[in-house]
CSV table of C-alpha atoms in Angstrom, one decimal:
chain,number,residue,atom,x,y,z
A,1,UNK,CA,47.6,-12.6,16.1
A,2,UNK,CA,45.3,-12.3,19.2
A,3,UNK,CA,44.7,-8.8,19.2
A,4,UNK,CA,44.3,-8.4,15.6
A,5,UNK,CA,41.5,-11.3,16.1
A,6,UNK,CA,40.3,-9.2,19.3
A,7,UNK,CA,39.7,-5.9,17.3
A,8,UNK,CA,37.8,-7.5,14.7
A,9,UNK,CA,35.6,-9.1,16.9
A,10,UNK,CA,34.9,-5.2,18.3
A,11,UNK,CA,34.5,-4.0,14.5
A,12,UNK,CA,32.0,-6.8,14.2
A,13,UNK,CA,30.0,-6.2,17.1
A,14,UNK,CA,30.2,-1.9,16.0
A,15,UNK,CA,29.9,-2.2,12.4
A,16,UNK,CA,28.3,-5.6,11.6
A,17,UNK,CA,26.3,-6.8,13.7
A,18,UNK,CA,22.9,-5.7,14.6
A,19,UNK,CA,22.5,-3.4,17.2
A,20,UNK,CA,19.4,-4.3,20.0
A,21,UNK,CA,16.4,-2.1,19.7
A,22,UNK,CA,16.9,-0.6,23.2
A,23,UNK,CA,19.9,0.3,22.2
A,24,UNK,CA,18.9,2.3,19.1
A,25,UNK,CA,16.2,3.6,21.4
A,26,UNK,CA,18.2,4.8,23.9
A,27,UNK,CA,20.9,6.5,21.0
A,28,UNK,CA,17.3,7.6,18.8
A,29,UNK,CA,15.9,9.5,21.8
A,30,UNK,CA,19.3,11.0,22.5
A,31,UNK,CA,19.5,12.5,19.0
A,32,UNK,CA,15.9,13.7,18.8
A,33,UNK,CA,16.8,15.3,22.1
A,34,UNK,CA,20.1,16.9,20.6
A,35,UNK,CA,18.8,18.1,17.4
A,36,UNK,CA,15.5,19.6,19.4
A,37,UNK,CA,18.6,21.8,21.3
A,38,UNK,CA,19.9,22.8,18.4
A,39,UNK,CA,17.3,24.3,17.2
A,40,UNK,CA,14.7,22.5,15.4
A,41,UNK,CA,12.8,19.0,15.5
A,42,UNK,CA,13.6,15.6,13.5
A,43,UNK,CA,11.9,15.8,10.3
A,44,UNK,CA,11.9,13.7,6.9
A,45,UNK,CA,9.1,14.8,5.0
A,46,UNK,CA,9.6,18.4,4.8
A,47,UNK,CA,13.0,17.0,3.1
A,48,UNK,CA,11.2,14.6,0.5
A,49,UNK,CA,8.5,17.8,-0.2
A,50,UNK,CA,11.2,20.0,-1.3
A,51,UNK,CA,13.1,17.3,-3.4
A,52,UNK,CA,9.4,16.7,-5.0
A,53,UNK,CA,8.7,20.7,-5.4
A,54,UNK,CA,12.3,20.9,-7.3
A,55,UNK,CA,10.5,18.3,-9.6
A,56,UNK,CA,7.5,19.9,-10.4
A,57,UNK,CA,9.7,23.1,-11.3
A,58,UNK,CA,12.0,21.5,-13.6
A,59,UNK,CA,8.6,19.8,-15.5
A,60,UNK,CA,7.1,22.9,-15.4
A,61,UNK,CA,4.1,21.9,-12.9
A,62,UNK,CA,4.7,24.6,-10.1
A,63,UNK,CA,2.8,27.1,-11.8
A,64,UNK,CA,-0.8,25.1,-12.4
A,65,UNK,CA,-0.1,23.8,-8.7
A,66,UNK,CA,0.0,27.1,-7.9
A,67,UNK,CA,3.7,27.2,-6.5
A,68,UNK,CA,5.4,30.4,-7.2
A,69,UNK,CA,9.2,30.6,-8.1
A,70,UNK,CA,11.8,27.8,-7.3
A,71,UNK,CA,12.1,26.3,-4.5
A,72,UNK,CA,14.7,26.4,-1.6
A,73,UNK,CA,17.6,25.1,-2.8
A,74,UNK,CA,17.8,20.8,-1.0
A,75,UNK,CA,21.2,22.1,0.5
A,76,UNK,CA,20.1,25.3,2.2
A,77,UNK,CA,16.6,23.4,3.2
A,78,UNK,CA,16.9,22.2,6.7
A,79,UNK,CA,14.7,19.0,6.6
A,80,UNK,CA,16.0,18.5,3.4
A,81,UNK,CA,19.8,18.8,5.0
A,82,UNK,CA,19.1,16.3,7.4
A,83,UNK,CA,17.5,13.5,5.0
A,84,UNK,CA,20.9,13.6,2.9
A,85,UNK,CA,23.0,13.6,6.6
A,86,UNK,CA,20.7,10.1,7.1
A,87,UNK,CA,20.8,8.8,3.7
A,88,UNK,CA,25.0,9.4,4.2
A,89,UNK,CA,24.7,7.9,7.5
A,90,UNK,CA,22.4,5.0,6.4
A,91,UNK,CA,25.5,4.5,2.6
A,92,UNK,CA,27.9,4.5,4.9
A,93,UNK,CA,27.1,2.0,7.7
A,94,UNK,CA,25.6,-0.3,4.7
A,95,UNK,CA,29.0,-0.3,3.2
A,96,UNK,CA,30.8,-1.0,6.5
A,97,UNK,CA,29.0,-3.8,7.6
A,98,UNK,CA,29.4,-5.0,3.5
A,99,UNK,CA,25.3,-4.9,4.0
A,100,UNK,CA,25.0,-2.3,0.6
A,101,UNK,CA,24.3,-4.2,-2.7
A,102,UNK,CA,21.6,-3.0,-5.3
A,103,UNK,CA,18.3,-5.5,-4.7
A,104,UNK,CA,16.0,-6.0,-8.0
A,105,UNK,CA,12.6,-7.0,-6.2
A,106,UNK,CA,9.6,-8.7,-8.6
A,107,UNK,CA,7.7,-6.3,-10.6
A,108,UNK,CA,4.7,-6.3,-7.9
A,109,UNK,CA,7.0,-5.4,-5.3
A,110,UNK,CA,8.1,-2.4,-7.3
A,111,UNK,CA,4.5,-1.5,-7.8
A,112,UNK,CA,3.7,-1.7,-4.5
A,113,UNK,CA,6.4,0.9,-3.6
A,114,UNK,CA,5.0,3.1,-5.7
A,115,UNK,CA,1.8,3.0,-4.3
A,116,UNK,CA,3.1,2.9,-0.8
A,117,UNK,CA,5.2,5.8,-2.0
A,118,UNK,CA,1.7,7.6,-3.4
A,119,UNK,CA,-0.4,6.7,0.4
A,120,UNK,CA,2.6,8.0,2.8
A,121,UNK,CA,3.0,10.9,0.7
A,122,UNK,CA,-1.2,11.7,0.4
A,123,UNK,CA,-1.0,10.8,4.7
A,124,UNK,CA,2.0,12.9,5.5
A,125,UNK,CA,0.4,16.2,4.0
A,126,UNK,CA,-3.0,15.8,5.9
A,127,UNK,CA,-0.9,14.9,9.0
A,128,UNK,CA,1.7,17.7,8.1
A,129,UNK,CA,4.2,15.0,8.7
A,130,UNK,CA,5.2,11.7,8.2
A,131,UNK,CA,5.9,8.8,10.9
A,132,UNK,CA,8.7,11.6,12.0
A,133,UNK,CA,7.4,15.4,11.5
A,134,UNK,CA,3.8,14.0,12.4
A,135,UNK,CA,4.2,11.5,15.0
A,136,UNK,CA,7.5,11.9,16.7
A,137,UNK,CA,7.7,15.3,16.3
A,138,UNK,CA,4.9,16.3,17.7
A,139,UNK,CA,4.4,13.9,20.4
A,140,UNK,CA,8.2,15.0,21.8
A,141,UNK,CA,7.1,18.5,21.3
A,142,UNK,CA,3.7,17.5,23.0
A,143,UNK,CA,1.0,18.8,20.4
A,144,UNK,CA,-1.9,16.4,20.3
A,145,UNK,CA,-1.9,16.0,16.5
A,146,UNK,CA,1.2,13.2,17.1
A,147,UNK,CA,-1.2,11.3,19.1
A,148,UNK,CA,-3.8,11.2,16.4
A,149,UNK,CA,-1.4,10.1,14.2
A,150,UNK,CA,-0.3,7.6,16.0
A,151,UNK,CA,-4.0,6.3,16.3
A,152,UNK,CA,-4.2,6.5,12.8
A,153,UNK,CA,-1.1,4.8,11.9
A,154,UNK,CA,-2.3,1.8,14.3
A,155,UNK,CA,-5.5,1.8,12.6
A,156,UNK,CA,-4.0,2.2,9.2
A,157,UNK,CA,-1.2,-0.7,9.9
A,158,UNK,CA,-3.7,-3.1,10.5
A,159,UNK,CA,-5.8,-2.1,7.3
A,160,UNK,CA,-2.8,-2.5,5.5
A,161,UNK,CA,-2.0,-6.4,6.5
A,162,UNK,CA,-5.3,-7.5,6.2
A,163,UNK,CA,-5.0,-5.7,2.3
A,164,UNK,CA,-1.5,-7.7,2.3
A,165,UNK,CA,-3.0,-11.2,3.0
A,166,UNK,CA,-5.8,-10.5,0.3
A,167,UNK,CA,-3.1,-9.9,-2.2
A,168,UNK,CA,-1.1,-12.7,-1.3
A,169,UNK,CA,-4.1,-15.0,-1.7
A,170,UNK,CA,-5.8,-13.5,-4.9
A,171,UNK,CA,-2.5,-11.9,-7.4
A,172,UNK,CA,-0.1,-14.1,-8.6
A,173,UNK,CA,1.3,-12.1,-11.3
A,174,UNK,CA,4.6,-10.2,-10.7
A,175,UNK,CA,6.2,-12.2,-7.9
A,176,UNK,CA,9.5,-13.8,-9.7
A,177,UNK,CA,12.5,-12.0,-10.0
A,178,UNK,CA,13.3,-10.3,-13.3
A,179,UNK,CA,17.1,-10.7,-12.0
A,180,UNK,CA,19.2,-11.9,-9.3
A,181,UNK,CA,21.4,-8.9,-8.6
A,182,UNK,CA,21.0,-8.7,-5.0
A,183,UNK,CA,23.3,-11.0,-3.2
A,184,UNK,CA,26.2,-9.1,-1.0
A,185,UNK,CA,29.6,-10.6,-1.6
A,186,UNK,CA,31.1,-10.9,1.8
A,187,UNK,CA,34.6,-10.8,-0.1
A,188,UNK,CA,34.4,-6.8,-1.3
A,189,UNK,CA,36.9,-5.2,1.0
A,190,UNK,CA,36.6,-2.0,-0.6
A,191,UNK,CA,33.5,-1.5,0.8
A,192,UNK,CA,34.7,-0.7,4.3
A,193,UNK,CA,37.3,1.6,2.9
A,194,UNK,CA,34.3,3.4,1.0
A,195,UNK,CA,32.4,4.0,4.0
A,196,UNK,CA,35.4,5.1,6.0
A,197,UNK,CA,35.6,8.0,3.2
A,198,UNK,CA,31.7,8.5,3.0
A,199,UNK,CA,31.8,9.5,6.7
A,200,UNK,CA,35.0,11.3,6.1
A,201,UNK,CA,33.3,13.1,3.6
A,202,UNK,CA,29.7,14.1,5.6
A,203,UNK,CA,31.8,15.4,8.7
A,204,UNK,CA,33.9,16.9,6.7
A,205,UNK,CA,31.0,18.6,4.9
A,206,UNK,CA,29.6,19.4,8.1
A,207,UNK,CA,32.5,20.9,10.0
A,208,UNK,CA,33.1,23.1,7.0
A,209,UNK,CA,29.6,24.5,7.1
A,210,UNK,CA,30.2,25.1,10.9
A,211,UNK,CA,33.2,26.7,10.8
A,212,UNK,CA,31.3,29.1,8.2
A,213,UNK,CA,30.9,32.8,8.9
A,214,UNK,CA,27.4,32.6,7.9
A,215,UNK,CA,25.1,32.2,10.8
A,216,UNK,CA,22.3,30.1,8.6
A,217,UNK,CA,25.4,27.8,7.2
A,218,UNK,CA,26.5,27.3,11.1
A,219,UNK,CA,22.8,26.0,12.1
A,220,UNK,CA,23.0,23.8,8.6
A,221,UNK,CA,26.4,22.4,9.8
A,222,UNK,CA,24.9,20.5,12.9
A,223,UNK,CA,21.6,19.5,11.4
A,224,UNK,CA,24.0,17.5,8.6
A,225,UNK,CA,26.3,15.6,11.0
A,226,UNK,CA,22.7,15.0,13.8
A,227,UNK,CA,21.2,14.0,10.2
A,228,UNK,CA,24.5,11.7,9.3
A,229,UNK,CA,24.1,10.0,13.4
A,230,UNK,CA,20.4,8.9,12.7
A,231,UNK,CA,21.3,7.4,9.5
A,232,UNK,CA,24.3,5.3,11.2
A,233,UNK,CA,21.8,4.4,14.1
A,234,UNK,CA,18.9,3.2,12.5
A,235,UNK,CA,20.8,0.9,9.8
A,236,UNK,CA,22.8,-0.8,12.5
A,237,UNK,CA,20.0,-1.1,14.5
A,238,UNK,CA,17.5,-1.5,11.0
A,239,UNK,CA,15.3,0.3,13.2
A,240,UNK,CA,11.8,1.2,10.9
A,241,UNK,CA,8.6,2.5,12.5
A,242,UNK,CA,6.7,0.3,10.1
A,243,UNK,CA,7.9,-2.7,12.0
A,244,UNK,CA,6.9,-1.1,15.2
A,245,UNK,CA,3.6,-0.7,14.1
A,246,UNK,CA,3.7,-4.0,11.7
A,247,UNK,CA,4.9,-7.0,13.8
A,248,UNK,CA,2.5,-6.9,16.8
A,249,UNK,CA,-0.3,-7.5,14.1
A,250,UNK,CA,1.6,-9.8,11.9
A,251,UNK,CA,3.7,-12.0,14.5
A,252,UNK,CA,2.7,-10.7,18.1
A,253,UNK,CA,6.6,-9.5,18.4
A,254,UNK,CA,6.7,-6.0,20.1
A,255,UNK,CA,10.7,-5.8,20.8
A,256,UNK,CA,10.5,-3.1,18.0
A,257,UNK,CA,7.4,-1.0,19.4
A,258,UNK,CA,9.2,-0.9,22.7
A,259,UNK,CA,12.7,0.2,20.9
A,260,UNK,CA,10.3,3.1,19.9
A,261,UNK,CA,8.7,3.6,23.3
A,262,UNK,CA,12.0,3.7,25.4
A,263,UNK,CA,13.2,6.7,22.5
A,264,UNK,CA,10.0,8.6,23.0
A,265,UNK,CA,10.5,8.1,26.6
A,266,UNK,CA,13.7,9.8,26.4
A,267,UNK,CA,12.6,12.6,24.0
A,268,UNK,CA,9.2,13.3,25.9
A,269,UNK,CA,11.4,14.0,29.3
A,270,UNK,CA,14.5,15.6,27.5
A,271,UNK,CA,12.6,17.6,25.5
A,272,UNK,CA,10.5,19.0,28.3
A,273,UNK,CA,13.1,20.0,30.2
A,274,UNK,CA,14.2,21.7,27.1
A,275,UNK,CA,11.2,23.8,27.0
A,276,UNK,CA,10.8,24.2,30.4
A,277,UNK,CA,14.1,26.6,30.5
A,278,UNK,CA,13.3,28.4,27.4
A,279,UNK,CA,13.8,26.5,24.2
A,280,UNK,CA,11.3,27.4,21.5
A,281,UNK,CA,11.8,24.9,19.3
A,282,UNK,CA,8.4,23.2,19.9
A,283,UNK,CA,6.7,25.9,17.7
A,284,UNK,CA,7.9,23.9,14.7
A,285,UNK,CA,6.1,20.6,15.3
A,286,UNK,CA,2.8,22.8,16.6
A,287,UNK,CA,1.0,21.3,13.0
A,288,UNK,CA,-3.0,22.3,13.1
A,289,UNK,CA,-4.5,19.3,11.7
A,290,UNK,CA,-5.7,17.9,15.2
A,291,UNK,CA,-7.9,15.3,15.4
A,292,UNK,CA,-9.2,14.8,11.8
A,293,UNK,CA,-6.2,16.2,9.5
A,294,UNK,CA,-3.6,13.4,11.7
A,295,UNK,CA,-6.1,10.3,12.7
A,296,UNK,CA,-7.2,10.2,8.7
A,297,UNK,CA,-3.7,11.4,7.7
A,298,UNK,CA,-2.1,8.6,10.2
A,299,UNK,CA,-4.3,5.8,8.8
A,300,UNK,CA,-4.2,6.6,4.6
A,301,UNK,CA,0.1,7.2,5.9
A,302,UNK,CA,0.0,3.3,7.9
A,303,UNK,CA,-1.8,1.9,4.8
A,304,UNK,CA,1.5,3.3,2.5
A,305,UNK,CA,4.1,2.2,5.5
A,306,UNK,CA,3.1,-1.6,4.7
A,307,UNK,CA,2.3,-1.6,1.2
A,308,UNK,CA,6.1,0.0,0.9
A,309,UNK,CA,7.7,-2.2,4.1
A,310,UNK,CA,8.9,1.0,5.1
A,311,UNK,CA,8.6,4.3,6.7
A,312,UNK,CA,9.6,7.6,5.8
A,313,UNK,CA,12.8,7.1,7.9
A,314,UNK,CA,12.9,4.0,7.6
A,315,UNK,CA,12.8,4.0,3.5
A,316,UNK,CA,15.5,6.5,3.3
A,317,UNK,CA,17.6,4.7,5.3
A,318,UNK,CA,17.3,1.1,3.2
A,319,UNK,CA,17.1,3.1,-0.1
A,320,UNK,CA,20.8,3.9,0.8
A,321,UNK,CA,21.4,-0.1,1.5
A,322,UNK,CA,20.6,-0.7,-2.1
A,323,UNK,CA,16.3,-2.0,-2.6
A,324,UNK,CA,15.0,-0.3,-5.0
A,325,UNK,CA,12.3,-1.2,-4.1
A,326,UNK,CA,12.6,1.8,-1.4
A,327,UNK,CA,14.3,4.4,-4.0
A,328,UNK,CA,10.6,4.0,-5.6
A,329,UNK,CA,9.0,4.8,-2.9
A,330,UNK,CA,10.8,7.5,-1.9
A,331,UNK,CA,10.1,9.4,-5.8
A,332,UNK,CA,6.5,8.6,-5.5
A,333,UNK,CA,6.1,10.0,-2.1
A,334,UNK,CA,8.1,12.9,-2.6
A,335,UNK,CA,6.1,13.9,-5.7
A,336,UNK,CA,3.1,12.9,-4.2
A,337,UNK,CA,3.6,14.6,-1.5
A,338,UNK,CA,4.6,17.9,-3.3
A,339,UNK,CA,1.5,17.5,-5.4
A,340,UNK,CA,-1.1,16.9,-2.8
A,341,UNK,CA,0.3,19.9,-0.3
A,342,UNK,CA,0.1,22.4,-3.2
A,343,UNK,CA,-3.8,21.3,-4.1
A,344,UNK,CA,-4.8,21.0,-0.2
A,345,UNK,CA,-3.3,24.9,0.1
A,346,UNK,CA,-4.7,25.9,-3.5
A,347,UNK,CA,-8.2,24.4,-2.0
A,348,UNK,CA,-7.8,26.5,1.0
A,349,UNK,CA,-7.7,23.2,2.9
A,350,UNK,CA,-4.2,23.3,4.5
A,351,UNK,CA,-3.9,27.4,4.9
A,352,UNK,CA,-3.2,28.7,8.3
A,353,UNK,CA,-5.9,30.9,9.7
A,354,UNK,CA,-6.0,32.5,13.4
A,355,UNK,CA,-7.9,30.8,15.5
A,356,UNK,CA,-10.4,33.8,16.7
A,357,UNK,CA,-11.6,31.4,19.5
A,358,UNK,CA,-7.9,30.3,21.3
A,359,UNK,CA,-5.9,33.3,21.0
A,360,UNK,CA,-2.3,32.4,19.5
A,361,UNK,CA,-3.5,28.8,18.3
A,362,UNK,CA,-4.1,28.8,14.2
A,363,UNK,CA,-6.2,25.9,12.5
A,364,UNK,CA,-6.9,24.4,9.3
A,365,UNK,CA,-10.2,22.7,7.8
A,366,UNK,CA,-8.4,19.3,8.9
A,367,UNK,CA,-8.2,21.0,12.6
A,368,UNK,CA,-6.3,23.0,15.2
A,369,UNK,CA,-3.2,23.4,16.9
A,370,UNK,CA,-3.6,21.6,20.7
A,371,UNK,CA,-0.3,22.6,22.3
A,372,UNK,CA,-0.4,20.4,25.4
A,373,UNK,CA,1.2,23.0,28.1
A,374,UNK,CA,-1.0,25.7,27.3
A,375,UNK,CA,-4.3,24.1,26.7
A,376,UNK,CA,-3.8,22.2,30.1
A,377,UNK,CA,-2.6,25.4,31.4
A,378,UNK,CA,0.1,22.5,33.4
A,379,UNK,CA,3.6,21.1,32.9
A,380,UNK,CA,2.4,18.5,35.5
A,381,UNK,CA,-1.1,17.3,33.4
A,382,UNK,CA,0.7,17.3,30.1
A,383,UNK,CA,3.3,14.8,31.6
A,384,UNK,CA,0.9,12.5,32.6
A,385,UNK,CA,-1.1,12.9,29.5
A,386,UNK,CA,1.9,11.9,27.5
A,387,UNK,CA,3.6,9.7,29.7
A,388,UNK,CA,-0.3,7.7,30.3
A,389,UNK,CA,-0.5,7.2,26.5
A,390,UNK,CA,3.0,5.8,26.1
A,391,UNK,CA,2.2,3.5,29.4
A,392,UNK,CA,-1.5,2.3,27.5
A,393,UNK,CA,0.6,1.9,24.5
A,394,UNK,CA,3.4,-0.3,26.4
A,395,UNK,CA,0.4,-2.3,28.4
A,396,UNK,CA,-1.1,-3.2,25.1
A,397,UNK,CA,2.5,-4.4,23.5
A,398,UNK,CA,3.0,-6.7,26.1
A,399,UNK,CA,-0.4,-8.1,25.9
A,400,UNK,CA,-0.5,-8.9,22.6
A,401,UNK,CA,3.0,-10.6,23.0
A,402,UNK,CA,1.2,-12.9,25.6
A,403,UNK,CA,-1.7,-13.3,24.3
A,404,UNK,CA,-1.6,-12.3,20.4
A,405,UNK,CA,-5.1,-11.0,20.8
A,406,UNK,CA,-4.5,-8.2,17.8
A,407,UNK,CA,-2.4,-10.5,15.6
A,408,UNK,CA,-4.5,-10.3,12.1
A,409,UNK,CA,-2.3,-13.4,10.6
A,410,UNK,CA,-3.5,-16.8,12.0
């Protein structure tokens, strides 16, 4: 029948196919927007931190590290929340489009998301942040330290492919597959029907924490179904930062880079109006580890991104598709990342101190807070700041496109 045909071409074109980058800019910038209104900004890392401090506890490492007591439990941490809302999210669109099927890479790949996992998590914690809590975060929330991640992560990418090309050329060993368990089988209807019940299950999840008479549970509620929305958008869209930061260097294609630029476009104005009238949500992304702390953490973070062929987001969400690849990544970096935040506070590297100096700012040994607004003492500079960068960043994208001038691979 006609209209049965009809409707599947609209599930297709919802659930199957890929959605354009502006699109998942446009719906990315909306959600970063939303969950900034609710009452916090997007975060990953924080998430993967407290998954890795549950580790150390349980093998008996918090105490040397110098972590006292257990940590907050994964389903009362907020960050932590709203990775297992986009890892839902991510399951559940994989298994609608019939995209989610375990995928054995070669043993090199598998030891190259470990150390990708091992650099992102060692970048994040000197950036406070990974591609999202350090970048996006802070850029949308404008504190400088986003900036000089992004720097770093630009300088860091391109380290990282010219490191990939050596490899290709000089190891050979560990690039067949151990075992060809990766191929989806268009013909597993079940999969839909799973995914219809895994969204089921996350809003029903959510709603129930909303409905709660516990204020904390309430907040938890939304973070969980905004969490569950970024997963569904970036696997339709397979939207990864590492691409956005990876292609113009490897293939001179920027439609990814300006996916990202339209959604920080969108979060940079929504987020300042946000602020503007009163929302204090910006304090959470206000990190002290401008310049040094997010240019060094951005580039050591931009190495890992490529090693791993995938961000922090960007892992999560094709860890739920089935590479394992990714799920390896994601253990090392959140252990890592555990690790290296507990020494670089034991070291007195990472603690907050008042900055006697600029009265309300705090800093770090990797640097200072640089809250746009007030150091400017102007709404008006800090947009053009921030809205100059993204244009220089834009300018550059095209270029490259037309000319290829920063493509590393010839």
């Amino acid at each position: 029948m006609e209209w049965v045909k009809a409707l599947k071409r609209h599930y297709d074109k919802i659930f199957v196919e890929e959605w354009p980058g502006t699109i998942a800019g446009i719906l990315l910038g909306f959600l970063i927007v939303l969950i900034f209104a609710w009452g916090r900004t997007w975060g990953v890392q924080g998430g993967l931190n407290n998954w890795g401090d549950w580790f150390n506890y349980l093998i008996g490492l918090s105490k040397p590290l110098g972590i006292s007591g257990p940590p907050e439990s994964p389903l009362r941490n907020s960050t932590s929340l709203m990775s297992i809302g986009l890892l839902l999210g991510a399951f559940a669109a994989a298994l609608m489009s019939k995209q989610f099927a375990i995928r054995i890479p070669p043993p090199l790949e598998m030891v190259k998301g470990a150390i990708g996992g091992i650099l992102m998590g060692i970048g994040a914690t000197m950036s406070m942040g990974c591609n999202v809590g350090g970048f996006i975060a802070p850029v949308t929330s404008f504190n400088m330290s986003g900036w000089g991640m992004w720097l770093g992560m630009i300088i860091g990418a391109a380290l990282g492919i010219k490191i990939l090309l050596w490899e290709m050329e000089h190891i050979s060993w560990g690039r067949k597959n151990i075992q060809k368990f990766s191929a989806t089988d268009k013909k597993d209807t079940y999969k839909p029907f799973l995914g219809i019940l895994i969204y089921m299950a996350a809003i029903f999840w959510g709603v129930r924490y909303l409905t709660s008479t516990e204020e904390g549970l309430k907040f938890l509620g939304g973070v969980l179904l905004i969490g569950t929305a970024f997963g569904v958008v970036l696997h339709r869209s397979r939207f990864c930062f590492s691409r956005a930061f990876r292609d113009p260097f490897m293939i001179g294609d920027g439609s990814m880079t300006k996916g990202a630029i339209l959604m920080i476009l969108i979060a940079i104005l929504g987020n300042a109006l946000l602020i503007y009238n009163g929302s204090h949500a910006y304090y959470d992304a206000l990190t002290p580890v401008f310049w040094a702390g997010s240019v060094l953490g951005g580039i050591i973070f931009g190495m890992g991104m490529i090693a791993a062929g995938g961000c922090a987001s960007g892992s999560l969400w094709r860890a739920a598709e089935g590479h394992i690849k990714l799920m390896i990544t994601i253990v090392f970096f959140a252990w890592t990342g555990s690790v290296w935040k507990a020494l670089l506070v034991k070291w007195d590297i990472l603690q907050l101190h008042m900055d006697m100096t600029r009265p309300g700012s705090y800093l770090t040994k990797l640097g200072v807070t640089f809250y746009m607004p007030k150091e400017f003492h102007s709404w008006f500079w800090t947009l053009v700041v921030s809205l100059g960068l993204l244009a220089i960043w834009f300018v550059l994208v095209v270029y490259n496109e037309a000319t290829e001038k920063f493509v590393v691979v010839k």
